mmCIF file of C-alpha atoms in Angstrom:
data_model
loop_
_atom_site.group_PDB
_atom_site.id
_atom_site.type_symbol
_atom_site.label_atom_id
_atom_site.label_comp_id
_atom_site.label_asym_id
_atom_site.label_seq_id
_atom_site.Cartn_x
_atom_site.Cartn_y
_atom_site.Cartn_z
ATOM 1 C CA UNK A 701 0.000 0.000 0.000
ATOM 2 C CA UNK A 702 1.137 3.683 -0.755
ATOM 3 C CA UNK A 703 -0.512 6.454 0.959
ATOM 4 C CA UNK A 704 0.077 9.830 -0.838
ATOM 5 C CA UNK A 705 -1.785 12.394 1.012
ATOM 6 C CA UNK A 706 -5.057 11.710 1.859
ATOM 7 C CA UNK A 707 -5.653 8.752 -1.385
ATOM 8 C CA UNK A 708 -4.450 5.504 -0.704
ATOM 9 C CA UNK A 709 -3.180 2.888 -3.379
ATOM 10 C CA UNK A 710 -3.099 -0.394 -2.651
ATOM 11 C CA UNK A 711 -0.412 -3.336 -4.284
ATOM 12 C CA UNK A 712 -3.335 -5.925 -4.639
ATOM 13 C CA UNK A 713 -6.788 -5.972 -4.464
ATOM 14 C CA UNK A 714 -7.155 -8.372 -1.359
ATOM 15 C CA UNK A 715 -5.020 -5.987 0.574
ATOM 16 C CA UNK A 716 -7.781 -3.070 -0.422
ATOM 17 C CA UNK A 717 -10.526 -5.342 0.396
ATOM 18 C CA UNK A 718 -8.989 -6.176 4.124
ATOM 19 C CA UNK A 719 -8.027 -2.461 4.571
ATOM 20 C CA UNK A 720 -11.546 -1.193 3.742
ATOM 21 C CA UNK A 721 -13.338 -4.019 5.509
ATOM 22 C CA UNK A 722 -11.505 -3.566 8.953
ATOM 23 C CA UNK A 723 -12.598 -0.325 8.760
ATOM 24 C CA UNK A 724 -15.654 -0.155 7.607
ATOM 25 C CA UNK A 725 -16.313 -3.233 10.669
ATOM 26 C CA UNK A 726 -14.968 -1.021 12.806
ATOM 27 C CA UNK A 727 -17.087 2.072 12.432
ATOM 28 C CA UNK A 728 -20.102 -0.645 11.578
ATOM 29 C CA UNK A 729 -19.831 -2.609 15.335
ATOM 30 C CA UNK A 730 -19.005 1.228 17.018
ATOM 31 C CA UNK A 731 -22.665 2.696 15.267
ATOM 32 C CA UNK A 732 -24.511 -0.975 16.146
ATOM 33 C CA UNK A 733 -23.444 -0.635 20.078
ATOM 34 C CA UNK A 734 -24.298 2.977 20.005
ATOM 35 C CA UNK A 735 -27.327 2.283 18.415
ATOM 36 C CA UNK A 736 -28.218 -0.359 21.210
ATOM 37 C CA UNK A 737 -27.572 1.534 23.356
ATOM 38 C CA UNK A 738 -29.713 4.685 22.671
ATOM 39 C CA UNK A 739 -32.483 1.655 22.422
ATOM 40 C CA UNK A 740 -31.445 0.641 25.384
ATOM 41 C CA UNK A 741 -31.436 3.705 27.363
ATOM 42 C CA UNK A 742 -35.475 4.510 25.668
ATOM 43 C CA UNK A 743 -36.968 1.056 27.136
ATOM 44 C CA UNK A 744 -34.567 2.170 30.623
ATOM 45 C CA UNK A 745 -36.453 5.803 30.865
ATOM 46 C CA UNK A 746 -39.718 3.602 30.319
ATOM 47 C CA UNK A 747 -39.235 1.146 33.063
ATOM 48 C CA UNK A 748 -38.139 4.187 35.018
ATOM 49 C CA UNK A 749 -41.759 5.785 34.619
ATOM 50 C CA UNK A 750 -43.034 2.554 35.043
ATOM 51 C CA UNK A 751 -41.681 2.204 38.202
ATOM 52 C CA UNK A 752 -42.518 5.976 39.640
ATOM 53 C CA UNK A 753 -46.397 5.303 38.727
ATOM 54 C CA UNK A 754 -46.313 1.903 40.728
ATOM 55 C CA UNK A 755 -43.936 4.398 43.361
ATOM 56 C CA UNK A 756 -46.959 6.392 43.529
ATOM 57 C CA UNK A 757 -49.651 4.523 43.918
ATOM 58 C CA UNK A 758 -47.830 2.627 46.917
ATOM 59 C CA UNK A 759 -47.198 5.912 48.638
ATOM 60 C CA UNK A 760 -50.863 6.383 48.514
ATOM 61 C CA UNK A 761 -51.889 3.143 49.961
ATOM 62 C CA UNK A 762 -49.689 2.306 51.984
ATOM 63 C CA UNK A 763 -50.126 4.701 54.809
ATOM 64 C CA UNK A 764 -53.526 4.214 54.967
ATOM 65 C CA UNK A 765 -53.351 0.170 55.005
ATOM 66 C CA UNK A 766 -50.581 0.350 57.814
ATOM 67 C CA UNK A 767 -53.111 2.839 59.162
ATOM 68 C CA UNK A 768 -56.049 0.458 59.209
ATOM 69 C CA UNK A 769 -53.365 -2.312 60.653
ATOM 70 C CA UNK A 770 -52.348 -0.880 63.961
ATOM 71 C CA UNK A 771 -56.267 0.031 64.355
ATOM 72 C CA UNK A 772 -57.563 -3.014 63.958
ATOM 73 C CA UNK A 773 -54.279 -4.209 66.206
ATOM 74 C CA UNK A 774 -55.158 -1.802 68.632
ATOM 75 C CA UNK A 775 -58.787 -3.322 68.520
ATOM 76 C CA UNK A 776 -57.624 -6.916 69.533
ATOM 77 C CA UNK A 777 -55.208 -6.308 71.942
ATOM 78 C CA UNK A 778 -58.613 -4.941 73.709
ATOM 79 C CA UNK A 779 -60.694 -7.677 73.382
ATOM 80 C CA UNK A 780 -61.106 -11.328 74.990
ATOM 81 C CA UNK A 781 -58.408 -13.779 73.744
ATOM 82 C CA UNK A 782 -60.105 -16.117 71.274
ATOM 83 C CA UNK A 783 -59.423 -18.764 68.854
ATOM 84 C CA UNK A 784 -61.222 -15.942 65.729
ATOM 85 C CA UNK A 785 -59.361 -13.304 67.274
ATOM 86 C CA UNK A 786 -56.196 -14.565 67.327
ATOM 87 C CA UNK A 787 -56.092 -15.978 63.674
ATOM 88 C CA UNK A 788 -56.991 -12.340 63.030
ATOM 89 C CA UNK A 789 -53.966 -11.223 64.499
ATOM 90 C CA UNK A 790 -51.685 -13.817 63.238
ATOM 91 C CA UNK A 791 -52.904 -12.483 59.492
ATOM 92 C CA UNK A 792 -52.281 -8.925 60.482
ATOM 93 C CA UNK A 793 -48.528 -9.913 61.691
ATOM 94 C CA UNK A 794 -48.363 -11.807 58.571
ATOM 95 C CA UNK A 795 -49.439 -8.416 56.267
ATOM 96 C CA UNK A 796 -47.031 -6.344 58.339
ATOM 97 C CA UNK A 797 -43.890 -8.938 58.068
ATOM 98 C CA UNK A 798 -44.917 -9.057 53.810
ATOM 99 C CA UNK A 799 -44.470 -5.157 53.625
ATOM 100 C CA UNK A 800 -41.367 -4.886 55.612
ATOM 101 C CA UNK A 801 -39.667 -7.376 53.466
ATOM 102 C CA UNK A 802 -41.394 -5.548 50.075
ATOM 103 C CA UNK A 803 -39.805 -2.596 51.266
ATOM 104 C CA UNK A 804 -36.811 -4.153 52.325
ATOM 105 C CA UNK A 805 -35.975 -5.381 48.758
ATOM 106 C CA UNK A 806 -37.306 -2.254 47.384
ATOM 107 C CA UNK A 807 -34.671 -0.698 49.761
ATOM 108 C CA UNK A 808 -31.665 -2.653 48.433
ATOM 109 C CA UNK A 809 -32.810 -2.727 44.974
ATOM 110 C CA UNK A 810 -32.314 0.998 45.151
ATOM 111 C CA UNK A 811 -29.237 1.299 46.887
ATOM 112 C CA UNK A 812 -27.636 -1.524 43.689
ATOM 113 C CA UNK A 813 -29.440 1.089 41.117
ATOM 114 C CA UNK A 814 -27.791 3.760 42.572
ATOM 115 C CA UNK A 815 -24.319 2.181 42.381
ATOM 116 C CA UNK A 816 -25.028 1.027 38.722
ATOM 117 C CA UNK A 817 -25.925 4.309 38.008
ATOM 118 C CA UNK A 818 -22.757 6.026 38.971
ATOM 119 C CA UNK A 819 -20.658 3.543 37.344
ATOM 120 C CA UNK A 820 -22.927 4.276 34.022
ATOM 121 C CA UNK A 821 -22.195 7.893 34.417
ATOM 122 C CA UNK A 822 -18.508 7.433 35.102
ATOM 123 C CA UNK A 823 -18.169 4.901 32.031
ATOM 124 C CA UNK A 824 -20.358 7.464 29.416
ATOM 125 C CA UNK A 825 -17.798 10.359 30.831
ATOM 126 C CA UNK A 826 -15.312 8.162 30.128
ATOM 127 C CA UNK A 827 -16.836 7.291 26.603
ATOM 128 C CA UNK A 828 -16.465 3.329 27.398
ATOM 129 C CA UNK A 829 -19.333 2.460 25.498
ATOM 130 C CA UNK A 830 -19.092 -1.241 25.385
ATOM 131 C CA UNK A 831 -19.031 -1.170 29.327
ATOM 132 C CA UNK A 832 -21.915 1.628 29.448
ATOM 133 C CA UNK A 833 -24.513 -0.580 27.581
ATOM 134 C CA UNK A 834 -23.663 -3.877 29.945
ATOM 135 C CA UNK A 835 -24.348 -1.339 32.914
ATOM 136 C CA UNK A 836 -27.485 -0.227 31.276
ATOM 137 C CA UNK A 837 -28.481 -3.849 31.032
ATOM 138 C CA UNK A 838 -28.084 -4.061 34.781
ATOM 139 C CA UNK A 839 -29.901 -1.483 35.693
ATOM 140 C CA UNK A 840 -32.734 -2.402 33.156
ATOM 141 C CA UNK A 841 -32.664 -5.718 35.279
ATOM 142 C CA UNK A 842 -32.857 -3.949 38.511
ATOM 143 C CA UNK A 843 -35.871 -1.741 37.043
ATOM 144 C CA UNK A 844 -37.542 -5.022 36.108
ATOM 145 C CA UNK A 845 -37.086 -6.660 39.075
ATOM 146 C CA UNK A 846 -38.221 -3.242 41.701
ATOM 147 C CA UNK A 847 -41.308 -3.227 39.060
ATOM 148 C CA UNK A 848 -42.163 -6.701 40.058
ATOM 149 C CA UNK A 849 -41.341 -6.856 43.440
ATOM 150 C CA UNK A 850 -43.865 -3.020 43.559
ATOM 151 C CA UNK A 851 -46.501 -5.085 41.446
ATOM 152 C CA UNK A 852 -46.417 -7.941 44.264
ATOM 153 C CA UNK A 853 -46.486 -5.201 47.151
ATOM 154 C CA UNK A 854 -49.538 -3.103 45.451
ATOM 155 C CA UNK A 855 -51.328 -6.891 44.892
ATOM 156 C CA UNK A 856 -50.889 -7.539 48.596
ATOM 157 C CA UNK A 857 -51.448 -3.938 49.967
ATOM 158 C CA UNK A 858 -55.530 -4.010 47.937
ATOM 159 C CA UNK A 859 -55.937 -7.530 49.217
ATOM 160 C CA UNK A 860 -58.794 -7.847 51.403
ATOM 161 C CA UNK A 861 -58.290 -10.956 53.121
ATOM 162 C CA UNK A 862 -58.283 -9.720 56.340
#
């Protein structure tokens, strides 16, 4: 190959074809992961809202189910041990012990989204964007995972099985 300039000549025409193939792969996988990722980062801002609304809705009910708990608590610890209101209380305990551990999870979920989310920053600052889409890909699992774990918590928190 000769390079005068800014035009290059090649000797033979497999040398042209690998020359303009490695770059032309290059460029092609560098658009493809940036592509993904933009993709990526769209379904990411959707979970996101996803997971605000279902936010929302359990800051709404929640106080007011905990709220109805320690009344109807209150209400046993007053009356005459029995076997009906006993099983009453067990299911109450039972409720209470489900949304500690919902927000538990919730809890850790966020703290491991948080850390995932720095790292993203760092790694997009730092223009690593192989390592910026797999951190996207963890966080898109985290989203999907706080989404179902608020899903189970909202099912449980409109359950009337008391």
């Amino acid at each position: 190959m000769i390079s005068i300039g800014s035009i290059m000549f090649f000797s033979t025409p497999s040398e042209a074809a690998t020359g303009n193939k490695e770059l032309s792969d290059g460029k092609e996988i560098s658009r493809n992961i940036s592509n993904k990722l933009k993709n990526l980062q769209q379904e990411v801002k959707k979970l996101n809202e996803e997971k605000d609304l279902l936010n929302q809705k359990i800051k709404e009910l929640y106080p007011k189910k905990k709220q109805l708990l320690v009344k109807q608590l209150k209400e046993l610890e007053k009356s005459n041990y029995s076997k009906i209101n006993q099983d009453k209380l067990n299911k109450i305990q039972s409720k209470i012990g489900i949304y500690k551990e919902a927000i538990s999870i919730n809890k850790q979920l966020k703290s491991e989204r948080k850390k995932l989310w720095e790292n993203y920053k760092k790694q997009m600052e730092n223009e690593n964007i192989k390592s910026a889409y797999q951190t996207l890909k963890l966080i898109r699992q985290n989203l999907e995972n706080t989404i179902l774990n608020n899903k189970e918590f909202l099912k449980s928190l409109t359950a009337d099985n008391l």
